[in-house]
Amino acid sequence: METWQDLSEVVAKRLAAASSSECTVFAAGVAERLLGAHEELPGHEQAPFTLSLRPLLNSVWEGALGDTTAFESVTRAVAEFMLSEYCHNDGQDGPDDANEDAAASVLFAANTYLYGIAEFAVWASRRAVDVVHRRIESPTTEQLAAHIYDGAPLPDMEDAVVPDLLAELRRQLRDLDLIADRAEDLRYAQLGLPLDLSIRLRVELRGPLSVRD
């Protein structure tokens, strides 16, 4: 019987064996899903720093799919982050804006693009898994009320989270399959691709990878 931990390890191994361009596209897809979900939150729940990273993610997509002019904008945006108050080692004493899941995933995607290190893409993958954990790891208000007033047992949240974790990681594996089918087109994407190929990859990859289940 497969566990979500097993699938997470499979994702990590697949990324380790993939080209840097494939890893970048994968990380951009994860970041797109998380940032898209954040952008749809009610205004009072949105984080300004997270929203400010939309241009950076768009540039990562452009660079990952063959536009060499995107490198400068990605480099500049990451440098600005590194010099900002949001990049710090002050722990809880510093602003935690960049630790928001969507924000962190965009920064991981940008670093995957810049440095070609698979581990950044693995960290993006795990941020998406963390989102599932946080979304359903706590009992609902109704369940707590029933427990307090009627003595109803609280649900086993570990069991409740497993199907969603499996679904997220299976989605990531499907995304890796989709990307792998275009591995030859992507292998040297950061060196530049013909415009017609770049446009085709946007349709075949950015669209499907951005769709949230």
Phi, psi and omega in degrees: 000125181284144177248165179293330177295320177299314181294323178299321178293323178297316178302313181299318180292322178297318180293321179298330182269351184274163175288162179298325179294319177297318179298320180296315179297318178299311181297322178296323178295316177298313181298321180298318179295317181289318180291321178300319178295321179294320181295340180267359177291156172304149186307321184288347179261353182278148179256122182305319180297317179300313180298328182292347182272000179303313178300324178297314181296320177300320179292322177300315178303312183299316180293319181295334183253023165108005179264105184290341180290346181287339185302317182297316182291324177293315179300315181296316182295319179292321178297319178297321177295315182299330181267359184270171178292343183281344177257104188208172174236036182268005180058226182289350179277349180252166179296139183255017184305318183285352179268356173298142191302312181295318179299313181298320182293323177296317179295323176296318179297318179297318180289328173299315179297315185288321190248347177066026182262122185298331184300327177298320178293324176298319179294325175297316177304315184288334174296320178295323176294319179299323179300317179297315178305310185289330183291328187231016183277349182247145176298151176288166177301319181295319180294320178295319180296318180295323179293317183290315189266332184244357180074016180294142180291144175285147180292154174280099187292333177297318177293323183294328185281337188301311181301323181287325176295316178298319181296318179297315183287327174294322176300315179298323178291323175296320177299318179296324176297315180299316180293318181299328178297341180243025185301319182293322177294327186272340193308318182244030184299325183289349174270355178111140178233153174304146186302318182295323178290319179300317179297317180298319180293327176300318180290315187281338184242305185299317180301299182299323182288340182273342183291130178267137181291000000 
